[in-house]
């Protein structure tokens, strides 16, 4: 293509030449503006010339070359000066912006110098340069102080944790797992977890404390000690309420409470059934539907149930009274059966031996009476019994021992005198048997009393007192007055004293040692009769001289304190020893208090 057909080339060159000339004139007119303005123009000129050269593909004429050489020399000095200034600034003021300027200058760039609009528009795409900002490099970083402080804090925490672990171990060795407050192993472990929640040693320590407490609570529940287990649960909850061991104990206590509620319901039902059976007279019969059966069921559920134990105790007392009544009625089979029931319920009951002895004694008496009755039936006619007539041909004498007829004597009408004689002697034997039995029971009751077994004494003497035996009534009055073997009740005691006083006085005057001692005690206490210590001493002395241990003990006390007699310690010890030798518990205790063996 010819020059005429290439308008872009011809026009462009003309433009460049005109621009170069304009630039030269512009540079001369602006010398007074300072070095910065000239530098900028030179830079623009050089850059523009370079771009034009590349764009047009050739060199201008000689005029352009000369100008370029001059301008390039000046530009070099300016660049060198600017570089030195920038280095000085960088050394004085170290800031990131200066570093970036130096780097950019080294690369041959001068940011901030504007280019001619025309050249910029033509070459903006080709000359776009991306600038990469490098991070600051320095030996001292802004976060160094924070890191140093963090390191110091971590060192403090580590030291504190080690001290807490040592204290926790010492508390464990001393058995202070969670008490006293703030001075125990669990508290130390909790403090560690506050400082370092992930600390494994503290976590294991907490688990060990909770496991130990859980074992203690389980042992308490096995002994039905719910209160202790509940207290341990509260301690575990204070340590860690969400720990599986704490939750396990909580569930166990809930189950235990449910069982207790169920048992309480069953016990209430059984006790109601027992009360119903007692009201219907079903004490030990029929099988599986009587008061005793229901009380036993309650004790199987709750061995410590006081209502069931009290119910069985009342049944035992009732059966003992029935045994005594059967013995007095000579119904030995019934007595033996009831005694077996008592033995089943209370194998160690002290009344068992006594009642068995009474049954054996009565059996011997009845056998002797039986032998005597048989001997009487073989006697010849008795001439001393005259004018005895009867309209009966057969006389039967029965002793209800084995539900069989022991004596069955047939008498012919001509032997009416023999019949009368046998009947009279049988009555005497029965009366003698009853008296002997009462004496046996009375002696046993007094033996219990003077040996300090007051409960057994009361149970033994009560049936005799209820039947009007004065001596038994008097002893029960003493027990009511002093609260021995029964509840203290002076009103009941005084009533019994008044009822028995006539019989006691009569027996005392007749020379009965026991009655003399009882009458002496009334005079000593002033109960029913006016208090008279001298009379009391006199009656005690009469009874003691007959060997009555109770009177000997009381007489010794009067001598010791000098009541009704001159004080005499030796005499007191003498009478105490006489009573103690007979087994009197009070006399032995008095000797012990006096330091006498």
XYZ file of C-alpha atoms in Angstrom:
597
model
C 0.000 0.000 0.000
C 1.382 3.565 -0.910
C 1.821 6.445 1.450
C -1.274 8.033 0.076
C -3.249 4.918 0.884
C -1.836 4.777 4.482
C -3.399 7.716 6.238
C -2.726 6.337 9.729
C 1.099 6.294 9.238
C 1.441 9.756 7.657
C -0.918 11.386 10.089
C 0.728 9.755 13.103
C 4.223 10.878 12.260
C 3.100 14.426 11.698
C 1.370 14.384 14.990
C 4.442 13.096 16.759
C 6.700 15.759 15.286
C 4.321 18.461 16.268
C 4.044 17.037 19.746
C 7.807 16.853 20.186
C 8.083 20.465 19.230
C 5.301 21.398 21.563
C 6.921 19.494 24.361
C 10.180 21.340 23.895
C 8.514 24.704 24.073
C 6.475 23.650 27.046
C 9.570 22.487 28.892
C 11.326 25.818 28.430
C 8.340 27.779 29.658
C 8.054 25.770 32.811
C 11.636 25.777 34.085
C 10.602 28.094 36.861
C 8.118 25.508 38.217
C 10.889 23.453 39.757
C 12.636 20.219 39.283
C 9.562 18.164 39.848
C 7.754 19.624 36.822
C 10.737 19.165 34.499
C 11.212 15.639 35.680
C 7.623 14.835 34.986
C 7.762 16.294 31.492
C 10.971 14.496 30.700
C 9.531 11.259 31.962
C 6.419 11.751 29.941
C 8.457 12.547 26.906
C 10.684 9.534 27.237
C 7.760 7.249 27.904
C 5.820 8.735 25.099
C 8.720 8.446 22.667
C 9.270 4.845 23.625
C 5.642 4.028 23.080
C 5.532 5.846 19.797
C 8.619 4.060 18.601
C 7.115 0.692 19.384
C 3.757 1.607 17.922
C 5.090 3.103 14.698
C 7.843 0.503 14.253
C 10.753 2.867 13.420
C 13.019 5.815 14.491
C 12.341 9.484 13.929
C 14.732 11.770 12.205
C 18.002 13.254 13.504
C 16.196 16.012 15.339
C 14.283 13.507 17.410
C 17.435 11.529 18.241
C 19.290 14.565 19.504
C 16.482 15.619 21.713
C 16.099 12.143 23.055
C 19.736 11.946 24.054
C 19.547 15.208 25.985
C 16.349 14.267 27.669
C 17.599 10.772 28.528
C 20.668 12.271 30.257
C 18.588 14.582 32.368
C 16.136 11.808 33.165
C 18.935 9.581 34.388
C 20.169 12.197 36.844
C 16.679 12.820 38.075
C 16.014 9.123 38.582
C 19.317 8.710 40.419
C 18.543 11.647 42.706
C 15.054 10.436 43.404
C 16.399 6.992 44.205
C 18.874 8.432 46.741
C 16.179 10.543 48.365
C 13.848 7.562 48.640
C 16.589 5.465 50.268
C 17.218 8.206 52.818
C 13.535 8.488 53.600
C 13.257 4.715 53.954
C 16.092 4.679 56.435
C 14.636 7.518 58.516
C 10.948 6.618 58.387
C 10.351 2.896 57.993
C 6.789 2.609 56.693
C 5.259 0.078 54.359
C 4.388 2.731 51.762
C 8.003 3.739 51.314
C 9.091 0.141 50.804
C 6.483 -0.228 48.115
C 7.674 2.976 46.375
C 11.300 1.783 46.361
C 10.360 -1.593 44.947
C 8.277 0.060 42.258
C 11.078 2.494 41.336
C 13.613 -0.324 41.087
C 11.360 -2.011 38.580
C 11.584 1.173 36.410
C 8.122 2.447 37.209
C 7.177 5.866 38.522
C 3.617 5.684 39.867
C 1.783 8.882 40.263
C 3.287 10.552 37.084
C 0.401 11.243 34.693
C 0.797 10.357 31.017
C -0.725 12.222 28.083
C -4.297 11.209 27.574
C -3.818 10.181 23.955
C -0.828 7.997 24.607
C -2.550 6.503 27.726
C -5.609 5.631 25.736
C -3.587 3.954 23.054
C -1.261 2.020 25.310
C -3.299 1.437 28.549
C -4.031 -2.159 27.722
C -0.438 -2.996 26.894
C 1.108 -1.153 29.859
C -1.181 -2.437 32.713
C 1.084 -3.751 35.506
C -0.218 -5.597 38.562
C 1.529 -4.633 41.775
C 1.911 -7.334 44.471
C 2.097 -6.057 48.090
C 4.582 -7.973 50.186
C 3.883 -8.483 53.912
C 5.870 -6.535 56.426
C 9.060 -8.186 57.533
C 10.315 -7.212 60.973
C 12.139 -8.824 63.894
C 9.542 -7.454 66.378
C 5.902 -8.249 65.605
C 2.948 -6.439 67.192
C 1.617 -9.685 68.848
C 4.912 -10.629 70.542
C 3.853 -8.996 73.825
C 0.522 -10.828 73.799
C 2.236 -14.105 73.138
C 4.641 -13.503 75.994
C 1.778 -12.693 78.325
C -0.112 -15.815 77.214
C 2.962 -17.948 77.882
C 3.314 -16.487 81.371
C -0.377 -17.094 82.081
C -0.131 -20.697 80.920
C 2.889 -21.242 83.152
C 0.935 -19.836 86.122
C -2.005 -22.144 85.383
C 0.264 -25.190 85.082
C 1.854 -24.447 88.450
C -1.533 -23.899 90.097
C -2.876 -27.195 88.704
C 0.123 -29.103 90.026
C -0.363 -27.629 93.496
C -4.079 -28.469 93.441
C -3.361 -32.054 92.399
C -0.957 -32.420 95.318
C -3.564 -31.102 97.744
C -6.238 -33.372 96.296
C -4.022 -36.419 96.821
C -3.392 -35.417 100.424
C -7.128 -35.005 101.067
C -7.804 -38.438 99.527
C -5.213 -40.059 101.767
C -6.851 -38.397 104.768
C -10.304 -39.638 103.720
C -11.637 -36.133 103.025
C -13.253 -36.927 99.700
C -15.927 -34.240 99.681
C -16.005 -32.875 103.216
C -15.321 -30.539 104.922
C -16.435 -27.809 102.534
C -13.685 -26.344 100.319
C -11.082 -28.546 102.034
C -11.523 -31.864 100.272
C -10.319 -33.768 97.230
C -13.415 -33.088 95.130
C -13.130 -29.335 95.666
C -9.512 -29.368 94.472
C -10.422 -31.334 91.350
C -13.249 -28.922 90.592
C -10.861 -25.962 90.829
C -8.538 -27.696 88.382
C -11.359 -28.190 85.888
C -12.183 -24.501 86.123
C -8.603 -23.681 85.107
C -8.361 -26.460 82.540
C -11.703 -28.148 81.656
C -9.965 -30.931 79.720
C -7.603 -31.972 82.511
C -7.736 -35.789 82.594
C -6.284 -36.214 86.094
C -8.956 -34.005 87.629
C -11.683 -35.811 85.698
C -10.423 -39.193 86.905
C -10.202 -37.857 90.459
C -13.829 -36.678 90.389
C -14.917 -40.079 89.065
C -12.996 -41.844 91.835
C -14.631 -39.713 94.531
C -18.094 -40.310 93.081
C -17.483 -44.059 92.775
C -16.437 -44.255 96.432
C -19.527 -42.330 97.548
C -21.725 -44.540 95.369
C -20.400 -47.673 97.089
C -21.182 -46.167 100.497
C -24.716 -45.296 99.404
C -25.279 -48.815 98.034
C -24.183 -50.323 101.349
C -26.611 -48.035 103.189
C -29.505 -49.050 100.938
C -28.706 -52.731 101.460
C -29.303 -52.089 105.177
C -32.510 -50.145 104.458
C -30.819 -46.922 105.550
C -32.430 -44.648 102.988
C -31.662 -41.459 104.904
C -27.909 -42.043 104.703
C -28.093 -42.910 100.998
C -30.149 -39.772 100.328
C -27.552 -37.652 102.114
C -24.770 -39.175 100.006
C -26.761 -38.435 96.838
C -26.949 -34.763 97.773
C -23.182 -34.682 98.258
C -22.635 -36.315 94.855
C -24.988 -33.837 93.200
C -22.937 -30.973 94.586
C -19.849 -32.472 92.965
C -21.326 -33.406 89.574
C -25.058 -33.832 89.215
C -24.791 -35.074 85.619
C -22.198 -37.761 86.229
C -23.471 -41.245 85.431
C -22.687 -42.437 88.947
C -24.784 -39.691 90.471
C -27.653 -40.464 88.105
C -27.315 -44.172 88.908
C -27.739 -43.555 92.637
C -30.689 -41.255 91.989
C -32.419 -44.013 90.008
C -31.657 -46.575 92.716
C -33.204 -44.346 95.377
C -36.314 -43.829 93.266
C -36.705 -47.586 92.827
C -36.152 -48.132 96.543
C -38.830 -45.570 97.376
C -41.282 -47.257 95.012
C -40.622 -50.593 96.708
C -41.092 -49.027 100.125
C -44.414 -47.527 99.077
C -45.575 -50.892 97.774
C -44.463 -52.632 100.963
C -46.212 -50.029 103.092
C -49.448 -50.704 101.252
C -49.106 -54.461 101.747
C -48.255 -54.041 105.439
C -51.296 -51.845 106.017
C -53.544 -54.454 104.412
C -52.055 -57.297 106.471
C -52.347 -55.382 109.750
C -55.990 -54.652 109.005
C -56.567 -58.361 108.376
C -54.859 -59.191 111.691
C -57.106 -56.751 113.567
C -60.156 -58.264 111.914
C -59.064 -61.780 112.901
C -58.519 -60.717 116.505
C -61.985 -59.210 116.600
C -63.413 -62.496 115.357
C -61.436 -64.507 117.916
C -59.239 -66.091 115.245
C -55.964 -65.762 117.101
C -54.068 -68.853 115.932
C -56.824 -70.715 114.083
C -57.831 -71.422 111.305
C -54.676 -71.994 109.315
C -53.593 -69.049 107.104
C -56.501 -66.941 108.298
C -55.667 -65.797 111.805
C -54.047 -62.852 113.520
C -50.762 -64.643 114.131
C -50.452 -65.580 110.451
C -50.925 -61.984 109.308
C -48.503 -60.596 111.878
C -45.858 -63.054 110.707
C -46.427 -61.988 107.100
C -45.822 -58.377 108.100
C -42.565 -59.292 109.842
C -41.393 -61.151 106.740
C -41.704 -57.863 104.849
C -40.508 -55.574 107.634
C -38.734 -57.408 110.487
C -38.643 -54.204 112.538
C -42.372 -53.460 112.294
C -43.453 -52.467 115.803
C -47.165 -53.082 115.256
C -46.648 -56.662 114.132
C -44.128 -57.362 116.895
C -46.482 -55.887 119.468
C -49.360 -57.959 118.114
C -47.380 -61.180 118.412
C -46.269 -60.194 121.917
C -49.896 -59.740 122.930
C -50.717 -63.159 121.484
C -47.857 -64.699 123.484
C -49.107 -63.110 126.716
C -52.637 -64.286 125.974
C -51.460 -67.823 125.305
C -49.405 -67.848 128.515
C -52.475 -66.813 130.493
C -54.482 -69.567 128.804
C -51.741 -72.063 129.688
C -51.975 -71.049 133.356
C -55.755 -71.306 133.294
C -55.563 -74.751 131.687
C -53.101 -75.886 134.330
C -55.352 -74.687 137.135
C -58.272 -76.460 135.494
C -56.126 -79.620 135.256
C -56.567 -79.508 131.459
C -52.986 -80.488 130.804
C -53.426 -81.324 127.121
C -54.714 -77.825 126.335
C -51.952 -76.326 128.476
C -49.277 -78.312 126.623
C -50.650 -77.357 123.173
C -50.764 -73.663 123.999
C -47.310 -73.855 125.512
C -46.021 -75.331 122.244
C -47.497 -72.335 120.406
C -45.682 -69.950 122.745
C -42.435 -71.846 122.278
C -42.772 -71.543 118.504
C -43.305 -67.786 118.729
C -40.795 -67.098 121.494
C -38.320 -69.951 122.030
C -36.410 -67.995 124.676
C -39.425 -66.901 126.682
C -38.501 -67.281 130.382
C -41.997 -68.507 131.291
C -41.631 -71.679 129.239
C -39.465 -73.528 131.765
C -41.699 -72.478 134.639
C -44.911 -73.588 132.991
C -43.437 -76.879 131.859
C -42.309 -77.509 135.422
C -45.816 -76.745 136.638
C -47.324 -79.159 134.119
C -44.882 -81.856 135.201
C -45.634 -81.226 138.880
C -49.365 -81.345 138.312
C -49.017 -84.502 136.282
C -47.190 -86.161 139.183
C -49.852 -84.980 141.660
C -52.659 -86.303 139.471
C -50.912 -89.618 139.036
C -50.487 -89.866 142.799
C -54.151 -89.004 143.299
C -55.076 -91.626 140.759
C -53.045 -94.254 142.595
C -54.610 -93.298 145.926
C -58.096 -93.477 144.444
C -57.489 -96.954 143.123
C -56.160 -98.052 146.476
C -59.304 -96.780 148.165
C -61.527 -98.863 145.884
C -59.936 -102.077 147.171
C -60.289 -101.259 150.886
C -62.705 -103.407 153.041
C -65.827 -101.942 154.512
C -65.255 -98.971 156.778
C -67.294 -99.366 159.941
C -66.748 -95.810 161.061
C -68.892 -94.419 158.291
C -72.536 -95.219 159.094
C -75.934 -94.402 157.694
C -74.689 -93.396 154.190
C -77.315 -94.047 151.543
C -77.334 -93.386 147.834
C -79.673 -93.906 144.906
C -76.819 -94.149 142.393
C -75.203 -97.396 141.428
C -72.092 -95.953 139.653
C -69.739 -93.188 140.644
C -67.259 -91.677 138.124
C -64.199 -89.647 139.039
C -62.434 -87.966 136.078
C -59.142 -86.098 135.806
C -59.055 -84.532 132.357
C -55.487 -85.229 131.451
C -55.574 -87.171 128.163
C -59.249 -86.876 127.337
C -59.598 -90.384 128.693
C -61.222 -91.661 131.877
C -58.404 -92.241 134.344
C -60.557 -93.545 137.174
C -63.805 -95.352 136.551
C -64.900 -97.168 139.666
C -68.008 -99.282 139.871
C -69.365 -99.582 143.404
C -72.064 -101.988 144.481
C -74.982 -100.535 146.471
C -73.780 -102.275 149.601
C -70.542 -100.335 149.497
C -72.108 -96.870 149.840
C -69.810 -96.027 152.762
C -66.757 -96.653 150.548
C -68.213 -94.325 147.881
C -68.565 -91.475 150.327
C -65.028 -91.990 151.594
C -63.523 -91.913 148.085
C -65.465 -88.782 147.124
C -64.269 -86.898 150.225
C -60.654 -87.793 149.654
C -60.787 -86.815 145.968
C -62.073 -83.351 146.909
C -59.241 -82.973 149.394
C -56.703 -84.022 146.769
C -58.073 -81.534 144.228
C -57.941 -78.701 146.749
C -54.439 -79.677 147.740
C -53.426 -79.786 144.074
C -54.734 -76.283 143.439
C -52.964 -74.926 146.516
C -49.729 -76.648 145.591
C -49.941 -75.286 142.048
C -50.600 -71.733 143.283
C -47.638 -72.013 145.610
C -45.445 -73.200 142.752
C -46.487 -70.313 140.521
C -46.123 -67.842 143.380
C -42.654 -69.090 144.233
C -41.587 -68.851 140.603
C -42.924 -65.307 140.276
C -41.137 -64.193 143.435
C -37.941 -65.796 142.230
C -38.148 -63.743 139.031
C -38.870 -60.613 141.086
C -36.008 -60.912 143.540
C -33.582 -61.753 140.743
C -34.526 -58.550 138.921
C -36.509 -60.206 136.129
C -39.484 -57.925 136.635
C -41.215 -58.511 133.284
C -41.263 -62.256 133.845
C -42.401 -61.760 137.448
C -45.326 -59.621 136.357
C -46.437 -62.115 133.698
C -46.196 -65.003 136.180
C -48.003 -63.331 139.087
C -50.721 -61.538 137.124
C -52.936 -64.654 136.628
C -52.743 -65.415 140.373
C -53.593 -61.806 141.269
C -56.580 -61.901 138.915
C -57.854 -64.964 140.777
C -57.629 -63.123 144.098
C -54.423 -64.527 145.560
C -53.533 -61.821 148.122
C -49.802 -62.366 148.076
C -49.676 -62.053 144.263
C -51.879 -58.954 144.403
C -49.577 -57.321 146.948
C -46.475 -58.011 144.845
C -48.216 -56.548 141.775
C -49.083 -53.482 143.847
C -45.386 -53.005 144.657
C -44.518 -53.344 140.969
C -47.191 -50.808 140.010
C -45.901 -48.403 142.638
C -42.264 -48.658 141.492
C -42.880 -49.214 137.774
C -41.189 -52.600 137.691
C -42.264 -54.872 134.858
C -45.209 -52.590 134.124
C -46.070 -48.929 133.816
C -45.874 -46.947 137.038
C -49.357 -46.290 138.439
C -49.615 -45.342 142.107
C -53.420 -45.142 142.034
C -53.696 -48.790 140.944
C -51.007 -49.730 143.475
C -52.878 -48.074 146.352
C -56.113 -49.819 145.396
C -54.375 -53.207 145.427
C -52.765 -52.421 148.798
C -56.122 -51.626 150.352
C -57.679 -54.830 149.057
C -54.857 -57.022 150.296
C -54.142 -55.328 153.642
C -56.552 -57.442 155.752
C -55.204 -60.726 154.437
C -51.587 -59.523 154.737
C -52.057 -58.384 158.347
C -53.711 -61.676 159.306
C -50.951 -63.754 157.747
C -48.242 -61.570 159.339
C -49.693 -61.962 162.783
C -49.936 -65.703 162.151
C -46.169 -65.750 161.603
C -45.885 -65.874 157.795
C -42.500 -64.426 156.929
C -43.582 -63.073 153.516
C -46.608 -61.300 155.052
C -44.485 -59.801 157.830
C -42.097 -58.325 155.186
C -44.990 -56.944 153.106
C -46.642 -55.372 156.147
C -43.294 -53.836 157.127
C -42.965 -52.238 153.698
C -46.401 -50.626 154.085
C -45.338 -49.080 157.388
C -42.028 -47.953 155.869
C -43.627 -46.203 152.865
C -46.744 -45.011 154.665
C -48.907 -46.500 151.934
C -52.486 -47.256 153.097
C -51.323 -47.241 156.767
C -49.585 -44.368 158.531
C -45.806 -44.286 158.198
C -44.098 -45.869 161.207
C -40.400 -46.698 160.741
C -40.090 -48.400 164.148
C -42.934 -50.802 163.325
C -41.439 -51.337 159.886
C -38.108 -52.284 161.486
C -39.850 -54.653 163.889
C -41.757 -56.503 161.176
C -38.686 -56.638 158.861
C -36.649 -58.158 161.709
C -39.237 -60.903 162.377
C -39.352 -61.812 158.683
C -35.565 -61.621 158.210
C -34.952 -63.938 161.132
C -37.134 -66.497 159.333
C -34.788 -66.268 156.308
C -36.993 -64.162 154.035
C -34.490 -62.530 151.601
C -36.600 -59.465 150.790
C -36.908 -58.572 154.470
C -33.177 -59.123 154.971
C -32.344 -56.652 152.181
C -34.715 -53.972 153.496
C -33.520 -54.498 157.062
C -29.927 -53.969 155.915
C -30.964 -50.661 154.307
C -32.569 -49.459 157.561
C -29.337 -50.295 159.418
C -27.214 -48.522 156.825
C -29.177 -45.259 156.980
C -30.078 -45.575 160.662
C -33.808 -45.468 160.141
C -35.814 -46.916 163.030
C -32.567 -48.187 164.502
C -29.080 -46.931 165.274
C -26.908 -46.646 162.176
C -24.669 -49.671 161.773
C -22.765 -50.342 158.555
C -21.513 -53.758 159.652
C -25.041 -54.940 160.458
C -26.224 -53.643 157.087
C -23.509 -55.619 155.261
C -24.352 -58.730 157.311
C -28.017 -58.669 156.291
C -27.159 -57.799 152.658
C -24.884 -60.851 152.520
C -27.614 -63.106 153.913
C -30.021 -61.925 151.211
C -27.408 -62.055 148.434
C -26.614 -65.657 149.311
C -30.220 -66.436 148.439
C -29.893 -64.706 145.043
C -31.425 -61.330 145.923
C -30.303 -58.958 143.103
C -30.864 -55.753 145.111
C -28.730 -57.045 147.985
C -25.904 -57.920 145.610
C -26.086 -54.469 144.022
C -25.947 -52.816 147.448
C -22.873 -54.809 148.420
C -21.222 -53.779 145.159
C -21.970 -50.131 145.855
C -20.390 -50.503 149.280
C -17.301 -52.092 147.747
C -17.932 -55.388 149.499
C -17.335 -58.652 147.698
